[in-house]
Short mmCIF file of C-alpha atoms in Angstrom, two decimals:
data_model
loop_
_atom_site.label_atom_id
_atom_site.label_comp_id
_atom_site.label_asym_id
_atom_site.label_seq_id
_atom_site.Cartn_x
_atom_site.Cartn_y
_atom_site.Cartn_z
CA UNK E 1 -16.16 72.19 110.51
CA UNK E 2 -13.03 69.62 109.09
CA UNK E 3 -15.22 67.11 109.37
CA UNK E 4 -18.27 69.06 107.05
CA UNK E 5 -15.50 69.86 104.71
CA UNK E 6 -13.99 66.36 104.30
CA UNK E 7 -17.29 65.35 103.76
CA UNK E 8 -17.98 67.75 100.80
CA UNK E 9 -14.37 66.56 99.32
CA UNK E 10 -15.85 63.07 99.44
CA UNK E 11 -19.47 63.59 97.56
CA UNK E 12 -17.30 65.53 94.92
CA UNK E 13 -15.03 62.56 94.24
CA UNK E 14 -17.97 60.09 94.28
CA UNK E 15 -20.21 61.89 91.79
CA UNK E 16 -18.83 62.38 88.27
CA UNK E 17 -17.50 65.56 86.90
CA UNK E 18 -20.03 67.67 85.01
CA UNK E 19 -17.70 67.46 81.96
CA UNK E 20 -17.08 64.06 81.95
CA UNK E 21 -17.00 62.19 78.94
CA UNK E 22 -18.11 58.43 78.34
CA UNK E 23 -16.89 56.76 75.17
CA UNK E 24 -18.51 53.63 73.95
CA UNK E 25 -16.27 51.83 71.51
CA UNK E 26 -17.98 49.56 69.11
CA UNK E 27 -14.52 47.90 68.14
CA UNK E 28 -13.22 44.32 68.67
CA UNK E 29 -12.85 45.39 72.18
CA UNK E 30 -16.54 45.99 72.80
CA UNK E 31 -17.86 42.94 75.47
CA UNK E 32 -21.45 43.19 74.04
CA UNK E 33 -21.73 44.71 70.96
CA UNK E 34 -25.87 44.93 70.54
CA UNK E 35 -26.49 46.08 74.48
CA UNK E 36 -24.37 48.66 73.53
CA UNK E 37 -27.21 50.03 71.46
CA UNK E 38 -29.37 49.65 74.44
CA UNK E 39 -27.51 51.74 76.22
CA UNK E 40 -27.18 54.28 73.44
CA UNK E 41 -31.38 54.42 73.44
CA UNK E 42 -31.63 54.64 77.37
CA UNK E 43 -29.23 57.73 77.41
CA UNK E 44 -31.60 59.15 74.80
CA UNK E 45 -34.90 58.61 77.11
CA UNK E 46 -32.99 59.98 79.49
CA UNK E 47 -32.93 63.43 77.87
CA UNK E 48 -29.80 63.26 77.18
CA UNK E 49 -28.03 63.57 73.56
CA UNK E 50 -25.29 61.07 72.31
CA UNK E 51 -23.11 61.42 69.73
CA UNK E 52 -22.50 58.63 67.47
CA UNK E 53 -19.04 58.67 66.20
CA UNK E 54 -19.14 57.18 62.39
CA UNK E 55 -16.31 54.83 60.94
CA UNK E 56 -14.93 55.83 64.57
CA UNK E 57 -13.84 52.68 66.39
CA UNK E 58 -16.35 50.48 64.77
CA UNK E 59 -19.05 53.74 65.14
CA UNK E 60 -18.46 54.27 68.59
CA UNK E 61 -20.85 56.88 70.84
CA UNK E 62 -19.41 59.32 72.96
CA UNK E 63 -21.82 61.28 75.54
CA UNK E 64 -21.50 63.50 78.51
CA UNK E 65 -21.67 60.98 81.96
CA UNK E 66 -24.28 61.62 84.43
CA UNK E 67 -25.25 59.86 87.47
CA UNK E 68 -26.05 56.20 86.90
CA UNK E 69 -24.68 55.43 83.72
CA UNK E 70 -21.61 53.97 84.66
CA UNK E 71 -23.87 51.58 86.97
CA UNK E 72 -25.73 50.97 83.87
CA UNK E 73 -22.93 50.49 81.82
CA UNK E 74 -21.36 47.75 84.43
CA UNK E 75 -24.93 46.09 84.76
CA UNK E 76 -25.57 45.54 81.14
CA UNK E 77 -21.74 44.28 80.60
CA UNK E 78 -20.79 46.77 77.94
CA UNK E 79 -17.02 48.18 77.37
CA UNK E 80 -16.18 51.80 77.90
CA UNK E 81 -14.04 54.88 79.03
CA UNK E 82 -14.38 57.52 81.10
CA UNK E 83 -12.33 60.48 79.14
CA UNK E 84 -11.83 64.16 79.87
CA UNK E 85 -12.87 66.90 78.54
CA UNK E 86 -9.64 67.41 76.54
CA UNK E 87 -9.70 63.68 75.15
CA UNK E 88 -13.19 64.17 74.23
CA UNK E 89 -12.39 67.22 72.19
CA UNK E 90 -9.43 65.82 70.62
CA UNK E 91 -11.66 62.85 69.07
CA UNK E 92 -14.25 64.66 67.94
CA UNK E 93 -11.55 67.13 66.23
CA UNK E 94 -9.97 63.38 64.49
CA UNK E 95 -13.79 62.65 63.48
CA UNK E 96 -14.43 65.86 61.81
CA UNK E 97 -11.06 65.88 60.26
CA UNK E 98 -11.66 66.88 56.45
CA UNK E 99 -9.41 63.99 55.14
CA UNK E 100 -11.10 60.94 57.66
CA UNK E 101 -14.58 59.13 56.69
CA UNK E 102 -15.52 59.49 59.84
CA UNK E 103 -17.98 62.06 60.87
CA UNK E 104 -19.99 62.51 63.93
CA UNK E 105 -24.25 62.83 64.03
CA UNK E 106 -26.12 63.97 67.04
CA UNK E 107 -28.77 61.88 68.14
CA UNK E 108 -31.34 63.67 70.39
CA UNK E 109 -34.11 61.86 70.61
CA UNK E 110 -35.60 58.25 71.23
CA UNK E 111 -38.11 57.16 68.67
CA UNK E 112 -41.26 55.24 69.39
CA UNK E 113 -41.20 51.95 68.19
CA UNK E 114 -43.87 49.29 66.75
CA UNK E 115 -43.20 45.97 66.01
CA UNK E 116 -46.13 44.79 63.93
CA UNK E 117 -46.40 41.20 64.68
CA UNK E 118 -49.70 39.07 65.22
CA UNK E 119 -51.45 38.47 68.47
CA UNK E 120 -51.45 34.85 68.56
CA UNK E 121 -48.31 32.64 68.65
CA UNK E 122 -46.40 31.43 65.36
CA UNK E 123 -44.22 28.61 65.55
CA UNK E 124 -40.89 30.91 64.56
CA UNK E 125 -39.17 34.28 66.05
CA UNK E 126 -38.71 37.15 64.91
CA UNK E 127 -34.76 38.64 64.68
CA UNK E 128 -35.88 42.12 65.17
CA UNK E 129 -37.88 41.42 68.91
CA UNK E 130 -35.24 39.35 69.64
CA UNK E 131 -32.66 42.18 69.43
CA UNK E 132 -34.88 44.49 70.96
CA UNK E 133 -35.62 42.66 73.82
CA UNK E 134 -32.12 41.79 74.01
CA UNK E 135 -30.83 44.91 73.84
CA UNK E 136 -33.59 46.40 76.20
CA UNK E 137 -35.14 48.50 73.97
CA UNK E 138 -38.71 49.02 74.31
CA UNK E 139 -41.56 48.68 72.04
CA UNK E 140 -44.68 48.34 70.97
CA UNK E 141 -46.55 45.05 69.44
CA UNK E 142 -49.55 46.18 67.25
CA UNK E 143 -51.23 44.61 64.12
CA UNK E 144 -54.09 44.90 61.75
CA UNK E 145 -56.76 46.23 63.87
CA UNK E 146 -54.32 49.23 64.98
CA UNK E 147 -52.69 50.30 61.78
CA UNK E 148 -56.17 50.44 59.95
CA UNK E 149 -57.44 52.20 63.41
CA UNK E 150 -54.51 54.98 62.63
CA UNK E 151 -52.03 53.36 65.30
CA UNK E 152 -49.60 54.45 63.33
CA UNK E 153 -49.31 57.84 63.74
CA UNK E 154 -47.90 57.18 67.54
CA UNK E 155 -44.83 55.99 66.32
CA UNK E 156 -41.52 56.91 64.78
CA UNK E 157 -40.00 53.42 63.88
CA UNK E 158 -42.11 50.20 62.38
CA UNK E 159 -40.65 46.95 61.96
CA UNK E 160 -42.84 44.55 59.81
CA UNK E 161 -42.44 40.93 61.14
CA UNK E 162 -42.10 37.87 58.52
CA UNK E 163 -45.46 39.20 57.48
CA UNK E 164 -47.11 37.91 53.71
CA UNK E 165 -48.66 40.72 52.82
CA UNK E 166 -50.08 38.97 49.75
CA UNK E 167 -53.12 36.91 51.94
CA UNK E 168 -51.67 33.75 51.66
CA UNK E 169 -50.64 32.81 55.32
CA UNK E 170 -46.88 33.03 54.14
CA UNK E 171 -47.71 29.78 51.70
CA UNK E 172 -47.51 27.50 54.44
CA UNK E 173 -49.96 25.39 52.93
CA UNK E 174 -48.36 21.94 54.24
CA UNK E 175 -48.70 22.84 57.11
CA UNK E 176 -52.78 23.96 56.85
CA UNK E 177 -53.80 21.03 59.13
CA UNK E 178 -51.47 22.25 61.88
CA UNK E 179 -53.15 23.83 65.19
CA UNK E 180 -51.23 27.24 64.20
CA UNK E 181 -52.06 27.73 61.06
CA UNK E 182 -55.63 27.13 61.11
CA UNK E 183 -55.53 29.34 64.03
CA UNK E 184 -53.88 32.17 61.82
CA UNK E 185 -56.57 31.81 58.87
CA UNK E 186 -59.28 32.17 61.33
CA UNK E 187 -57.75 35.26 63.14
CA UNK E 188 -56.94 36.68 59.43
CA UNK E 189 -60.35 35.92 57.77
CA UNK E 190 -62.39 37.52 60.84
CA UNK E 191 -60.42 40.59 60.96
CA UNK E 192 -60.74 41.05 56.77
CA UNK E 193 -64.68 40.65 57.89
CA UNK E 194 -64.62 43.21 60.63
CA UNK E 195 -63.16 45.37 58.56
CA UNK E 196 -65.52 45.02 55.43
CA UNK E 197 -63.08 43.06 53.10
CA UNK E 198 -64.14 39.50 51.52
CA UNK E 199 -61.04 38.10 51.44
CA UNK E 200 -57.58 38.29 53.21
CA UNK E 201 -55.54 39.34 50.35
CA UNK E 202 -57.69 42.47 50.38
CA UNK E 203 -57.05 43.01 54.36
CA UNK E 204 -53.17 42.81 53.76
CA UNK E 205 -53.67 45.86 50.80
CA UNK E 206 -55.06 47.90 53.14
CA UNK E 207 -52.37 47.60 55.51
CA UNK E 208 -49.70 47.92 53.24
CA UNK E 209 -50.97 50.78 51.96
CA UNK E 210 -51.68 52.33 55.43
CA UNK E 211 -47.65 51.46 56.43
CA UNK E 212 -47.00 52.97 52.74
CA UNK E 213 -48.60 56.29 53.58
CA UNK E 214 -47.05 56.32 57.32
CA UNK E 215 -43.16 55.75 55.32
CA UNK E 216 -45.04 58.83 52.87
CA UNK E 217 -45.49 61.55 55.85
CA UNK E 218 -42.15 60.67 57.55
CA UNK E 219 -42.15 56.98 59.07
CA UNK E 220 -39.07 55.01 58.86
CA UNK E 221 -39.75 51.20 58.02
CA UNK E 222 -37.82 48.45 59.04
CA UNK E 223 -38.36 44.67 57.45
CA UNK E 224 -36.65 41.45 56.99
CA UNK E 225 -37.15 38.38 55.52
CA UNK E 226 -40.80 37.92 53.45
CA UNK E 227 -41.54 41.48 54.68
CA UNK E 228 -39.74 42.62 52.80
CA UNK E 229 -40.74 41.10 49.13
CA UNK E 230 -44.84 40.20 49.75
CA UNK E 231 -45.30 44.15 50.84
CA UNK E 232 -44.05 45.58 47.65
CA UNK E 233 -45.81 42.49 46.02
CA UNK E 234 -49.07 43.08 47.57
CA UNK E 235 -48.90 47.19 46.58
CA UNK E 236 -48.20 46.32 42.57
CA UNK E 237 -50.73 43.76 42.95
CA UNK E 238 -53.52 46.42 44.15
CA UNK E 239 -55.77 46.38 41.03
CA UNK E 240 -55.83 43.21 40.35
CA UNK E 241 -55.67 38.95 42.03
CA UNK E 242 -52.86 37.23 42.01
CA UNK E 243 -53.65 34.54 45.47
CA UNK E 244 -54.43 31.25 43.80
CA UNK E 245 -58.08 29.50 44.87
CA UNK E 246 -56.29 27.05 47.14
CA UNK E 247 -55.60 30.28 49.83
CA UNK E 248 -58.86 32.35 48.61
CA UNK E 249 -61.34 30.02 47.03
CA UNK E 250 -60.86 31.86 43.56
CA UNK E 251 -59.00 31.79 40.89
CA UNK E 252 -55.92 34.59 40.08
CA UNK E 253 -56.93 36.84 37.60
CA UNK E 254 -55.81 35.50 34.03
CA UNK E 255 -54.19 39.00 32.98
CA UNK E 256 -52.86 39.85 36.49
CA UNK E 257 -49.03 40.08 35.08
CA UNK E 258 -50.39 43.06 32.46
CA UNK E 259 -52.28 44.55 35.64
CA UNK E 260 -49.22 45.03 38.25
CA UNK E 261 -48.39 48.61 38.93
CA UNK E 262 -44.61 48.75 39.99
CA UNK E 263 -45.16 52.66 40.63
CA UNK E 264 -47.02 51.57 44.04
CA UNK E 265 -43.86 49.72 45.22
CA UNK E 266 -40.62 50.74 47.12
CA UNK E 267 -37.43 48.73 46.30
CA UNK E 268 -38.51 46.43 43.72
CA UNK E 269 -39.99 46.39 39.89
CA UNK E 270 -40.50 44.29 36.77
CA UNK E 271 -40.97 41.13 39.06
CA UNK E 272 -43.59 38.15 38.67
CA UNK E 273 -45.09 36.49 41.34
CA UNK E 274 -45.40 32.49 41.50
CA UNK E 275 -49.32 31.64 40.95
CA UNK E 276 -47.72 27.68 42.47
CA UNK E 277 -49.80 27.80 45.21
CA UNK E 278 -47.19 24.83 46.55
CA UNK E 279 -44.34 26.55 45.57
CA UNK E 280 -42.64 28.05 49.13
CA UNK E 281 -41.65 31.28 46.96
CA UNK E 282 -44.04 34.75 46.62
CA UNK E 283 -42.41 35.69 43.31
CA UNK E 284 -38.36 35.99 41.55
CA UNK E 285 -37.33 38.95 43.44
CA UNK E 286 -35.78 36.39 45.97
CA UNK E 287 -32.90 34.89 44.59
CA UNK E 288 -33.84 31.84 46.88
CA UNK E 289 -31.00 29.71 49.17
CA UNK E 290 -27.98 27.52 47.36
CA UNK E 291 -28.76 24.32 46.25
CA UNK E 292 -28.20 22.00 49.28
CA UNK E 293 -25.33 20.75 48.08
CA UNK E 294 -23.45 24.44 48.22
CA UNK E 295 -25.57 25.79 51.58
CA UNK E 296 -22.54 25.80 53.50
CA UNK E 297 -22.38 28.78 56.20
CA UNK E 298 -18.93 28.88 56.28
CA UNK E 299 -18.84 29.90 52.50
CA UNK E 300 -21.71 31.88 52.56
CA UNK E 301 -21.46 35.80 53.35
CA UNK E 302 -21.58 38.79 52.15
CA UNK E 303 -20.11 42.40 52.55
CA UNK E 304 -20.79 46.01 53.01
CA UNK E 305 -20.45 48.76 51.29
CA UNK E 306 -18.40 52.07 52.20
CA UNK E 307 -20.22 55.36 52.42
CA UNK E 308 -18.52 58.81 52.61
CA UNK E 309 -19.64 59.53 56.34
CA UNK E 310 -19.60 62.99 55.79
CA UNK E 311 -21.42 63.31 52.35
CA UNK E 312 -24.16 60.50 52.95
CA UNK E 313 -24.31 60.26 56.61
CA UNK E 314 -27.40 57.60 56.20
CA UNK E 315 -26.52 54.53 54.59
CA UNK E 316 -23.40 55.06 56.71
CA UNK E 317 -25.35 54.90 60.37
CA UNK E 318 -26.87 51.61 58.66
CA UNK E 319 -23.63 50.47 57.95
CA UNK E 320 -21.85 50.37 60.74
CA UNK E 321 -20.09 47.68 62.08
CA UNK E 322 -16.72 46.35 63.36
CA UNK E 323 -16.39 43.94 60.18
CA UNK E 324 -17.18 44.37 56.51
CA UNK E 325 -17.81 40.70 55.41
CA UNK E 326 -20.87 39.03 57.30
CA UNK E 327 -21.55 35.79 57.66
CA UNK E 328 -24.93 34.78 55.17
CA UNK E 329 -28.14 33.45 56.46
CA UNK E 330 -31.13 32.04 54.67
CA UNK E 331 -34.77 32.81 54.86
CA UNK E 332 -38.09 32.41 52.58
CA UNK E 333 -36.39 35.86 51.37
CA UNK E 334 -33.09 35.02 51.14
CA UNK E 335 -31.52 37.85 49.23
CA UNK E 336 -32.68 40.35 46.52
CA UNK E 337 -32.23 40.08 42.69
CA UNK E 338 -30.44 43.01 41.97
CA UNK E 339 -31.91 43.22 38.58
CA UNK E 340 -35.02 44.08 40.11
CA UNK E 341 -34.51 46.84 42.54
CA UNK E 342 -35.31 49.95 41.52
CA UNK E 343 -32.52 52.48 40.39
CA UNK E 344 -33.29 55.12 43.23
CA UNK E 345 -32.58 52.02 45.34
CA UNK E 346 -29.39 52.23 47.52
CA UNK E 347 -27.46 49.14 48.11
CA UNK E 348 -25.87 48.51 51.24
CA UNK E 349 -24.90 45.06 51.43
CA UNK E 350 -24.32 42.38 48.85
CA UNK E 351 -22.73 38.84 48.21
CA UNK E 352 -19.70 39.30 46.28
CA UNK E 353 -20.02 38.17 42.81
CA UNK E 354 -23.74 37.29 42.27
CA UNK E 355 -27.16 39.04 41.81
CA UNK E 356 -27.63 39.04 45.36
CA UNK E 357 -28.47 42.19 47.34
CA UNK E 358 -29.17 41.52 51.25
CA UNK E 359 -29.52 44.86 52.74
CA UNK E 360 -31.05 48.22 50.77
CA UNK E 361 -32.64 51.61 51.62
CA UNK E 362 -34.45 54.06 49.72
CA UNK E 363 -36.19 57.34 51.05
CA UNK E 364 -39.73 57.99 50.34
CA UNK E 365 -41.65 60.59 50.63
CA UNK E 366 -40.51 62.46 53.92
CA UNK E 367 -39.76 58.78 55.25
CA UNK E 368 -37.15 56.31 54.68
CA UNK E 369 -37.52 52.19 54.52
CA UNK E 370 -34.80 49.51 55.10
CA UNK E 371 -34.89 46.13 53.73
CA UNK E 372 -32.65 42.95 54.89
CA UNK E 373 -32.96 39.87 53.82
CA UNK E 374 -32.93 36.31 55.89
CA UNK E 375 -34.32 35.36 58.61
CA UNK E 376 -32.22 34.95 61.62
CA UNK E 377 -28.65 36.44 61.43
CA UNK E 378 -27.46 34.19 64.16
CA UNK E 379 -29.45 31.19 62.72
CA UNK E 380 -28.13 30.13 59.56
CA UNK E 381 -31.18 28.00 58.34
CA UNK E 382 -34.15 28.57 60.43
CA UNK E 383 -37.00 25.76 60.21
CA UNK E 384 -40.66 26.17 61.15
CA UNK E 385 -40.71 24.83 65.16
CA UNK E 386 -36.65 26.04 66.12
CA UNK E 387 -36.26 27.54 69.30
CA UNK E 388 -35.20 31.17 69.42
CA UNK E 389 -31.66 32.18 69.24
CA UNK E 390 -30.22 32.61 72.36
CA UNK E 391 -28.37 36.12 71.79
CA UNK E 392 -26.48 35.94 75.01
CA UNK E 393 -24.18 33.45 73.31
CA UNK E 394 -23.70 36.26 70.19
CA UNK E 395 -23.31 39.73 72.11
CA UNK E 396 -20.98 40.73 69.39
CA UNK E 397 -23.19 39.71 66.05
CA UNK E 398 -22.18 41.78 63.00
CA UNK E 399 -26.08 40.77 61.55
CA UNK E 400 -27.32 41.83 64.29
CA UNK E 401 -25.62 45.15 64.46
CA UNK E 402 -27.59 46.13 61.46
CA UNK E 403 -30.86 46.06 63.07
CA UNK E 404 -30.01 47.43 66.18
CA UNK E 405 -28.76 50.67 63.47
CA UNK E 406 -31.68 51.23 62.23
CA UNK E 407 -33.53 51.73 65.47
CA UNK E 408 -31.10 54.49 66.27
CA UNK E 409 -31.19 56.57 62.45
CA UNK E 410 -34.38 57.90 63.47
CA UNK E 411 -33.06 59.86 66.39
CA UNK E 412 -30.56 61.60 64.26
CA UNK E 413 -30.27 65.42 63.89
CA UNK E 414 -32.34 66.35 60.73
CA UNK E 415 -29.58 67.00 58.18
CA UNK E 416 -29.38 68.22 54.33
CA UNK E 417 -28.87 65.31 52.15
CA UNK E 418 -25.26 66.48 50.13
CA UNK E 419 -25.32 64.27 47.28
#
């Protein structure tokens, strides 16, 4: 009888209390930052909710412990604390504290994500596969043939890789000899054909305005780097031709400037796209990189802005971070000209100084869309053939905090916008 009771005593100090509390911090003392996120999205598929903290410890997540997480925790190599019930109540009480910006937002459920990327190999990464894979998150790879065949309606969360949504493979034309590339105008040109359009350019509309209608009925959209610029380019470009013969065997349409139709876009207006079909640039809505005499990465960075966490709750999960000034990286879209963003346009991140937005969001529709400029936030200047950044050597990148935020705002308790 002892013996039966001892062993009860024992199972009840191994497993952890019911009321247990785990707090994440995503502060300087965080040991891996972006698996941190990982961990956040696991407890979510697990059924169980977590509660991000805002402006708390670097937007920390506190969530009730159950069996396995602290193995988890330990196995992934992220910081945290086991708390009681009484601590737990005490920080949430400092969080919703009228005078803090801090707040706290229940996130309940996991989204479905899609990463649409192409099938065939491309001699560059992507940032936002890297941090999901990273961070074990999991998703979904799907392209052309599945968001014109409705694929899109599976999922809560789309990232757009370093897509040119204008049909002109990304105006890599010195490179159109290369294995690749003629590889990815063959691909391109037979899928326009399956799907009944003569050229590429025409393919790309479609899709854009398929991911336009999916951000419409409630998607959120994710993009970086020419994702970000060629899909608002290709939507304003709709009723008219604007790829030059050399990537579409005809000539852009002489009044294609008085034919763009900015009201089909999401971030940007009043831009003109580069006809140069040897000009690496899609149009002046990228400010383009320094001159190579100033691209210098240790003077090159910009900073975030501060959100009231408790009156606009969403450009504050996006913000979130254990800095404020991030280091700069460069891209084919290197940063936004802030004279052409659209008013309804919030800016989240921009270099000090300069017309140079690199991170925005706007809602539309019942949806929302995020766009961040650059390529590679570990990678200052990322050339066609580099290997992939190894992000167990940055566990605690500030860039790459900003993606990993995004995949999270969708699993947010639905709340009334206050301002």
């Amino acid at each position: 009888m002892r013996r039966g009771y001892l062993l009860l005593i024992w199972l009840l100090a191994a497993a952890p209390a019911a009321s247990q509390q785990i707090l994440i911090p995503m502060d300087a003392y965080q040991t891996d930052h972006l698996k941190a996120y990982g961990i956040a999205y696991w407890a979510l598929n697990q059924g169980i909710d977590v509660d991000w903290l805002l402006n708390y410890r670097g937007g920390a997540f506190l969530l009730q412990d159950f069996p396995g997480l602290q193995a988890e925790l330990r196995i992934r190599g992220v910081a945290f604390e086991s708390i009681d019930p009484a601590t737990a109540a005490r920080i949430l009480a400092e969080v919703e504290a009228e005078d803090r910006n801090t707040a706290v937002v229940r996130l309940e459920k996991a989204p479905r994500i899609a990463v649409y990327a192409p099938p065939y190999t491309q001699p560059w990464d992507d940032a936002v596969m890297l941090a999901l894979t990273y961070a074990e998150v999991p998703y979904q790879q799907i392209y052309d043939d599945d968001v014109l065949n409705g694929a899109l309606a599976d999922y809560d969360w789309l990232h757009l890789h370093h897509e040119d949504f204008t049909g002109q493979f990304g105006k890599f034309i010195q490179y159109r000899n290369r294995p690749w590339y003629i590889e990815q105008q063959r691909q391109d040109e037979a899928t326009a054909r399956k799907h009944g359009f003569r050229k590429v350019s025409q393919l790309k509309l479609a899709v854009a305005q398929a991911i336009r209608e999916y951000v419409r009925r409630g998607g959120f959209l994710f993009a970086m780097c020419s994702g970000t610029d060629t899909f608002d380019i290709a939507l304003a470009a709709h009723n008219t031709d604007i790829v030059p013969a050399e990537y579409d065997g005809d000539p852009v349409d002489p009044d294609a400037l008085q034919k763009l139709d900015y009201s089909q876009t999401l971030a940007f207006t009043n831009f003109t796209p580069v006809f140069n079909p040897y000009e690496y640039e899609h149009s002046d809505i990228d400010v383009g990189p320094p001159p190579p005499q100033l691209r210098d990465p240790a003077l090159d960075y910009f900073t975030l802005h501060e959100f009231s966490a408790k009156w606009d709750p969403v450009p504050t999960m996006l913000t979130q971070n254990h800095v404020a000034t991030i280091k700069g990286f460069i891209g084919q879209t290197t940063a936004f000209r802030k004279s052409l963003i659209k008013p309804e346009v919030v800016i989240l991140a921009e270099a000090p100084g300069r017309d140079e937005v690199k991170y925005l969001y706007g809602p539309f529709g019942r949806g929302f869309f995020t766009f961040y400029a650059g390529h590679d936030p570990e990678d200052y200047q990322h050339f066609v053939g580099d290997p992939p950044t190894d992000l167990s050597l940055h566990k605690n990148s500030p860039g790459y905090r900003l993606i990993l935020n995004n995949i999270l705002f969708p699993a947010a308790r639905k709340q009334k916008r206050k301002t």
